Coordinates of C-alpha atoms in Angstrom, one line a residue:
M1 CA -7.6 -28.6 60.9
T2 CA -6.2 -27.4 64.2
K3 CA -7.7 -24.7 66.4
R4 CA -4.5 -22.8 65.9
L5 CA -4.8 -22.9 62.1
L6 CA -8.5 -22.0 62.2
R7 CA -7.6 -19.0 64.4
R8 CA -4.8 -17.9 62.1
I9 CA -6.9 -18.0 59.0
A10 CA -9.7 -16.2 60.7
I11 CA -7.4 -13.4 61.8
F12 CA -5.5 -13.2 58.5
S13 CA -8.1 -13.5 55.8
G14 CA -6.3 -11.5 53.2
V15 CA -3.3 -9.2 52.8
A16 CA -3.7 -7.2 56.0
A17 CA -2.1 -3.9 56.6
L18 CA 0.5 -3.6 59.4
A19 CA -1.1 -2.8 62.8
A20 CA -0.7 0.8 64.0
C21 CA 1.3 -0.2 67.1
A22 CA 4.4 -2.4 67.3
P23 CA 5.1 -4.7 70.2
T24 CA 6.8 -3.0 73.2
P25 CA 10.5 -3.7 72.8
P26 CA 12.4 -5.2 75.7
E27 CA 14.7 -3.1 77.9
E28 CA 17.9 -4.7 76.7
A29 CA 20.0 -2.7 74.3
P30 CA 19.8 -3.6 70.6
P31 CA 22.5 -5.9 69.2
P32 CA 25.7 -4.2 68.0
P33 CA 25.4 -3.6 64.2
D34 CA 28.6 -5.7 63.6
A35 CA 27.6 -8.7 65.6
T36 CA 28.4 -11.9 63.8
N37 CA 26.6 -14.4 65.9
A38 CA 24.1 -14.7 68.8
V39 CA 26.6 -14.5 71.5
E40 CA 28.1 -11.2 70.2
A41 CA 24.6 -9.8 69.8
G42 CA 23.9 -10.7 73.4
V43 CA 21.9 -13.6 74.8
V44 CA 19.8 -12.9 77.9
A45 CA 17.2 -14.8 79.8
G46 CA 13.6 -14.4 78.8
P47 CA 10.3 -15.4 80.7
S48 CA 9.6 -18.9 81.7
V49 CA 8.2 -21.2 79.1
A50 CA 5.1 -21.7 81.4
T51 CA 4.2 -18.0 80.9
L52 CA 4.0 -18.2 77.1
G53 CA 0.5 -19.6 76.9
L54 CA 1.3 -22.5 74.5
S55 CA -1.6 -24.4 73.3
R56 CA -1.6 -28.2 73.1
D57 CA -1.9 -28.3 69.4
D58 CA 0.8 -25.8 68.9
A59 CA 3.2 -27.6 71.3
E60 CA 2.6 -31.0 69.7
A61 CA 3.2 -29.8 66.2
A62 CA 6.4 -28.1 67.4
R63 CA 7.5 -31.3 69.3
L64 CA 7.2 -33.4 66.2
S65 CA 9.2 -31.0 64.0
F66 CA 11.7 -30.6 66.7
M67 CA 12.1 -34.4 66.9
E68 CA 12.6 -34.6 63.1
S69 CA 15.3 -32.0 63.4
C70 CA 17.3 -33.7 66.2
P71 CA 19.6 -36.0 64.2
T72 CA 20.9 -33.0 62.2
L73 CA 20.8 -30.6 65.2
L74 CA 23.1 -32.9 67.2
A75 CA 25.5 -33.4 64.3
R76 CA 26.0 -29.9 62.8
N77 CA 28.3 -27.3 63.9
D78 CA 26.4 -24.4 65.6
A79 CA 27.4 -21.1 64.1
S80 CA 25.5 -19.1 66.8
G81 CA 28.1 -19.5 69.5
I82 CA 25.5 -20.6 72.0
A83 CA 26.8 -24.3 72.1
A84 CA 23.7 -25.7 73.8
Y85 CA 23.6 -29.3 74.9
W86 CA 20.6 -30.9 73.0
T87 CA 21.2 -34.6 73.7
T88 CA 18.8 -34.9 76.7
V89 CA 15.9 -33.1 75.1
C90 CA 16.3 -34.9 71.8
D91 CA 16.4 -38.2 73.6
A92 CA 13.2 -37.3 75.5
A93 CA 11.1 -36.0 72.4
P94 CA 10.3 -39.3 70.7
D95 CA 8.9 -41.1 73.7
W96 CA 7.0 -38.1 75.2
G97 CA 3.5 -39.3 75.8
G98 CA 2.0 -36.7 78.0
D99 CA 0.9 -33.1 77.5
P100 CA 3.2 -31.7 74.9
V101 CA 3.2 -28.3 76.6
R102 CA 4.8 -29.9 79.6
F103 CA 7.6 -31.2 77.3
F104 CA 8.6 -27.7 76.6
T105 CA 8.1 -26.3 80.2
R106 CA 10.0 -29.3 81.6
Y107 CA 13.2 -29.2 79.3
F108 CA 13.4 -25.6 78.0
E109 CA 14.2 -22.1 79.0
T110 CA 13.8 -19.0 76.9
A111 CA 16.4 -16.6 75.7
R112 CA 16.3 -13.3 73.9
V113 CA 19.0 -12.5 71.3
G114 CA 19.8 -8.8 71.3
D115 CA 16.6 -6.8 71.9
G116 CA 14.4 -9.5 70.6
A117 CA 12.7 -7.2 68.2
A118 CA 11.9 -9.4 65.2
F119 CA 10.7 -8.9 61.6
L120 CA 8.6 -11.7 59.8
T121 CA 7.8 -12.5 56.3
G122 CA 6.2 -15.7 54.9
Y123 CA 6.8 -18.3 52.3
F124 CA 4.9 -21.2 51.0
E125 CA 5.0 -24.2 48.5
P126 CA 3.5 -23.1 45.2
Q127 CA 1.3 -25.3 43.2
I128 CA 1.6 -24.6 39.5
A129 CA 0.6 -26.3 36.3
G130 CA 3.3 -28.6 35.1
V131 CA 4.1 -32.2 33.9
R132 CA 7.0 -34.6 34.0
T133 CA 7.1 -35.2 30.2
R134 CA 6.8 -32.4 27.7
T135 CA 3.4 -32.0 26.1
A136 CA 1.7 -29.4 24.1
G137 CA 1.3 -26.2 26.1
Y138 CA 3.9 -27.2 28.8
D139 CA 7.1 -25.7 27.4
V140 CA 9.0 -24.1 30.3
P141 CA 11.9 -26.4 31.3
V142 CA 12.5 -27.2 35.0
Y143 CA 16.2 -27.8 35.0
G144 CA 18.2 -30.0 37.4
M145 CA 21.8 -29.1 38.3
P146 CA 24.0 -28.4 35.2
S147 CA 27.1 -30.5 34.7
D148 CA 29.3 -27.4 33.9
L149 CA 28.3 -25.4 37.0
I150 CA 31.4 -25.3 39.2
R151 CA 33.2 -23.4 41.9
D152 CA 36.2 -21.2 40.9
P153 CA 39.1 -23.7 41.0
S154 CA 41.6 -21.0 41.6
W155 CA 39.7 -19.5 44.6
T156 CA 42.1 -18.8 47.6
G157 CA 39.8 -16.6 49.7
E158 CA 37.7 -17.5 52.7
G159 CA 34.7 -19.8 52.3
R160 CA 33.6 -21.4 49.1
G161 CA 34.6 -19.8 45.8
P162 CA 32.1 -18.1 43.5
L163 CA 30.0 -20.2 41.1
G164 CA 30.6 -20.1 37.4
R165 CA 31.8 -22.2 34.4
L166 CA 34.9 -22.7 32.2
D167 CA 34.6 -21.0 28.9
E168 CA 35.9 -22.3 25.6
T169 CA 39.5 -21.3 26.5
G170 CA 39.3 -22.8 30.0
K171 CA 39.0 -19.5 31.7
F172 CA 36.6 -19.4 34.7
V173 CA 33.7 -17.0 34.0
P174 CA 30.3 -16.2 35.7
Y175 CA 27.6 -18.7 35.0
Y176 CA 24.8 -18.0 32.5
E177 CA 22.2 -15.5 33.8
R178 CA 18.5 -15.8 33.6
A179 CA 18.1 -14.2 30.1
E180 CA 20.7 -16.6 28.7
I181 CA 19.1 -19.7 30.3
V182 CA 15.7 -18.7 29.0
S183 CA 17.2 -18.4 25.5
G184 CA 18.5 -22.0 25.6
A185 CA 22.0 -21.7 27.0
L186 CA 21.6 -24.9 29.1
D187 CA 20.5 -27.1 26.2
G188 CA 22.5 -30.3 26.6
S189 CA 24.3 -29.3 29.9
A190 CA 21.4 -29.7 32.4
P191 CA 18.7 -32.4 32.8
V192 CA 15.1 -31.4 32.5
I193 CA 13.0 -32.9 35.3
G194 CA 9.7 -31.4 34.4
W195 CA 7.9 -28.8 32.3
A196 CA 5.9 -25.9 33.6
K197 CA 2.9 -24.3 31.7
D198 CA 3.4 -20.7 32.7
P199 CA 6.8 -18.9 32.9
I200 CA 5.5 -16.3 35.3
D201 CA 4.2 -19.0 37.7
F202 CA 7.5 -20.8 37.5
F203 CA 9.4 -17.6 38.1
F204 CA 7.7 -17.2 41.5
L205 CA 8.2 -20.9 42.2
Q206 CA 11.9 -20.3 41.9
I207 CA 11.8 -17.5 44.3
Q208 CA 10.0 -19.7 46.8
G209 CA 12.6 -22.4 46.2
S210 CA 10.3 -25.4 46.1
G211 CA 6.8 -26.4 44.8
Q212 CA 4.5 -28.7 43.2
L213 CA 3.9 -29.3 39.4
I214 CA 0.3 -30.3 39.0
G215 CA -0.6 -32.1 35.7
P216 CA -3.9 -32.0 34.0
D217 CA -4.6 -35.4 35.3
G218 CA -3.9 -34.3 38.8
Q219 CA -0.5 -36.0 39.0
V220 CA 1.9 -34.2 41.3
L221 CA 5.6 -33.7 40.9
R222 CA 7.1 -32.2 44.0
I223 CA 10.4 -30.4 43.3
G224 CA 12.9 -28.8 45.7
Y225 CA 15.9 -26.5 45.6
A226 CA 19.1 -28.1 44.3
G227 CA 21.2 -25.2 43.6
Q228 CA 21.6 -21.7 42.0
N229 CA 23.5 -20.2 39.2
G230 CA 25.5 -17.8 41.4
R231 CA 24.2 -14.7 39.8
E232 CA 22.6 -11.9 41.7
Y233 CA 19.1 -11.9 42.8
V234 CA 17.1 -8.7 42.0
A235 CA 13.6 -8.1 43.4
I236 CA 11.4 -7.3 40.5
G237 CA 9.0 -5.4 42.8
R238 CA 11.7 -2.9 43.4
V239 CA 12.3 -2.7 39.5
L240 CA 8.6 -2.0 38.9
R241 CA 8.5 0.6 41.7
E242 CA 11.5 2.4 40.1
R243 CA 9.8 2.4 36.8
G244 CA 6.7 3.9 38.4
V245 CA 4.4 0.9 38.0
F246 CA 3.8 0.6 41.7
A247 CA 3.9 3.1 44.5
P248 CA 5.9 2.3 47.7
G249 CA 4.1 -0.4 49.6
E250 CA 1.9 -1.5 46.6
A251 CA 4.1 -4.1 45.0
T252 CA 2.5 -7.2 46.6
M253 CA 3.3 -10.6 45.1
Q254 CA -0.2 -11.0 43.7
G255 CA -0.1 -7.5 42.3
I256 CA 3.3 -8.1 40.5
V257 CA 1.9 -11.4 39.1
D258 CA -1.3 -9.7 37.8
W259 CA 0.8 -6.9 36.1
L260 CA 3.1 -9.4 34.4
H261 CA 0.2 -11.4 33.1
A262 CA -1.4 -8.1 31.9
N263 CA 1.8 -6.9 30.1
P264 CA 3.2 -10.0 28.3
D265 CA 5.3 -7.8 26.0
Q266 CA 7.3 -6.5 29.1
A267 CA 7.1 -9.5 31.4
D268 CA 10.2 -11.3 30.1
V269 CA 12.3 -8.1 30.2
V270 CA 11.3 -7.4 33.8
M271 CA 11.8 -11.0 35.0
N272 CA 15.2 -11.1 33.3
E273 CA 16.3 -8.2 35.5
N274 CA 16.7 -10.8 38.1
K275 CA 19.8 -12.7 36.9
S276 CA 19.4 -15.6 39.5
W277 CA 18.2 -19.0 38.3
V278 CA 17.2 -21.8 40.6
F279 CA 17.8 -25.5 39.8
F280 CA 15.6 -28.3 41.2
N281 CA 15.6 -32.0 42.1
E282 CA 12.6 -34.2 42.5
L283 CA 11.4 -34.7 46.1
T284 CA 9.7 -37.9 47.1
G285 CA 8.8 -37.0 50.7
D286 CA 5.7 -35.4 52.1
G287 CA 7.0 -31.8 52.1
P288 CA 9.7 -29.6 50.7
L289 CA 13.1 -30.0 52.4
G290 CA 14.5 -27.2 54.5
A291 CA 18.2 -26.4 55.1
L292 CA 18.3 -29.1 57.8
G293 CA 17.4 -31.8 55.2
V294 CA 14.1 -32.6 56.8
P295 CA 10.6 -31.6 55.5
V296 CA 9.4 -28.2 56.6
R297 CA 5.9 -28.2 58.0
A298 CA 3.1 -25.7 57.6
H299 CA 2.6 -23.5 60.7
A300 CA 5.5 -25.1 62.4
S301 CA 8.7 -24.4 60.5
V302 CA 10.5 -21.1 60.1
A303 CA 13.7 -19.9 58.3
A304 CA 16.3 -18.1 60.3
D305 CA 19.9 -17.0 60.2
P306 CA 21.9 -19.9 61.7
R307 CA 24.4 -17.4 63.0
F308 CA 21.8 -16.2 65.5
V309 CA 19.5 -19.2 65.9
P310 CA 20.8 -22.8 66.2
L311 CA 18.9 -24.6 63.3
G312 CA 16.5 -27.1 64.9
A313 CA 15.8 -24.9 67.9
P314 CA 12.3 -23.9 68.9
V315 CA 11.4 -20.2 68.5
F316 CA 8.5 -18.5 70.1
I317 CA 7.0 -15.6 68.2
D318 CA 4.6 -12.9 69.4
A319 CA 3.7 -10.9 66.3
V320 CA 1.8 -7.7 65.5
H321 CA 0.0 -9.9 63.0
D322 CA -1.4 -12.5 65.5
V323 CA -1.7 -15.1 62.7
A324 CA 2.1 -15.8 63.2
D325 CA 1.9 -16.1 67.0
G326 CA 3.2 -19.4 68.5
L327 CA 5.9 -21.9 68.6
W328 CA 8.0 -22.6 65.5
I329 CA 11.1 -24.7 64.8
A330 CA 14.0 -23.1 62.9
Q331 CA 14.5 -25.6 60.1
D332 CA 15.4 -23.5 57.1
T333 CA 17.5 -20.6 55.9
G334 CA 17.0 -18.0 53.1
G335 CA 19.0 -15.6 51.1
A336 CA 17.2 -12.6 52.5
I337 CA 16.9 -14.0 56.0
K338 CA 19.9 -12.4 57.6
G339 CA 20.7 -11.1 61.1
A340 CA 19.3 -11.5 64.5
N341 CA 15.5 -12.0 64.9
R342 CA 14.8 -12.1 61.2
F343 CA 12.4 -15.0 60.4
D344 CA 10.5 -16.4 57.4
T345 CA 7.4 -18.3 58.4
F346 CA 6.3 -21.4 56.3
W347 CA 2.6 -21.8 55.5
G348 CA 2.4 -25.0 53.4
A349 CA 0.7 -25.3 50.0
G350 CA -2.7 -24.1 48.6
E351 CA -4.5 -20.8 48.3
D352 CA -4.7 -20.1 52.0
A353 CA -1.0 -20.6 52.3
K354 CA -0.3 -18.4 49.3
R355 CA -2.5 -15.6 50.6
I356 CA -1.1 -15.6 54.1
A357 CA 2.6 -15.9 53.1
G358 CA 2.2 -13.3 50.4
G359 CA 0.8 -10.8 52.9
M360 CA 3.1 -11.7 55.8
S361 CA 5.1 -8.6 56.8
S362 CA 5.1 -8.1 60.5
D363 CA 7.0 -6.7 63.4
A364 CA 7.3 -9.2 66.3
T365 CA 9.2 -10.1 69.5
A366 CA 11.1 -13.4 69.4
L367 CA 12.5 -15.9 72.0
I368 CA 14.7 -18.9 71.4
L369 CA 13.9 -22.0 73.5
L370 CA 17.2 -23.6 74.7
P371 CA 17.8 -26.7 76.9
K372 CA 17.6 -25.7 80.6
G373 CA 21.0 -24.8 81.9
T374 CA 22.3 -23.3 78.7
L375 CA 22.2 -19.7 79.9
T376 CA 24.0 -20.6 83.1
R377 CA 26.9 -22.3 81.2
L378 CA 27.0 -19.4 78.7
A379 CA 27.4 -16.9 81.5
R380 CA 30.5 -18.6 82.9

């Protein structure tokens, strides 16, 4: 276990309250509310990488994750508008044999998007009871992608059309929502790749988007996000607050789980308020896959909005909750991770990861690390 992780767990040994003071915002004006990418939000030079106080462990973990991201980083279209040249730094990353901190100080400069004032949440890889082949007590199906889930064939608008299916008359209609799927609407139209024991545990695994099914014999089936039914996501914490179950600020993930287990007669109704359903495929690698198609790593990978952060770029975070301080690599995206300086930190699997991610809600300041010379070219 690295010194960085030990320090993080020691600082964040439970669901901590937000610190009384927020980090001092930089002097630059906040991004315009209608900014559609980083350039529109404003990209300005930050402090030198040498002043960030990177640790060797932190830098090495980031270098390895950055190196894994390079093939996709070099190939994908950058929606941020920054148009950085990554080839030189990607070529240098695999063969770097010296101090990893010097790798970042030599090749990178920092940039602040907008005012740099960030907000952090956390996610993790749940481990729940589950098996590959249905057995007694394991009755919750883990569906792969259905054969009848399609995009609207008549769509003529911008981007991809909405998801749905063709009904008996050939008319395109919204796809089945959670309550219908739970009632068996997918029987025969979607493969079942595993069976979970507890529907509540599986509900929260779907929210995380990936996880591990652990059998009674210890066998592990790792599953990852394959798609979604196109129906709206509803946060059941908000539903329970509106019903008076929780006061504002009290609806933690563990608190919601405990309430659902304590109220089985209401649990299905509440969970079905969230019409979204996530489909999975089996993963054979050593970690869940992020949006870049490479495994996300505990304490090194972060989800970001690719309109404001080039996916694959390093991000330095200085958070009110010091547990999240350090260098991360933007390797994932998320439905709720929208806008400049909005990040979702990945914490791995296990109880420590669950505790830290479940309580992560922190203000921060953020810097993107870009290849040296990017800001000069951007200013031309």
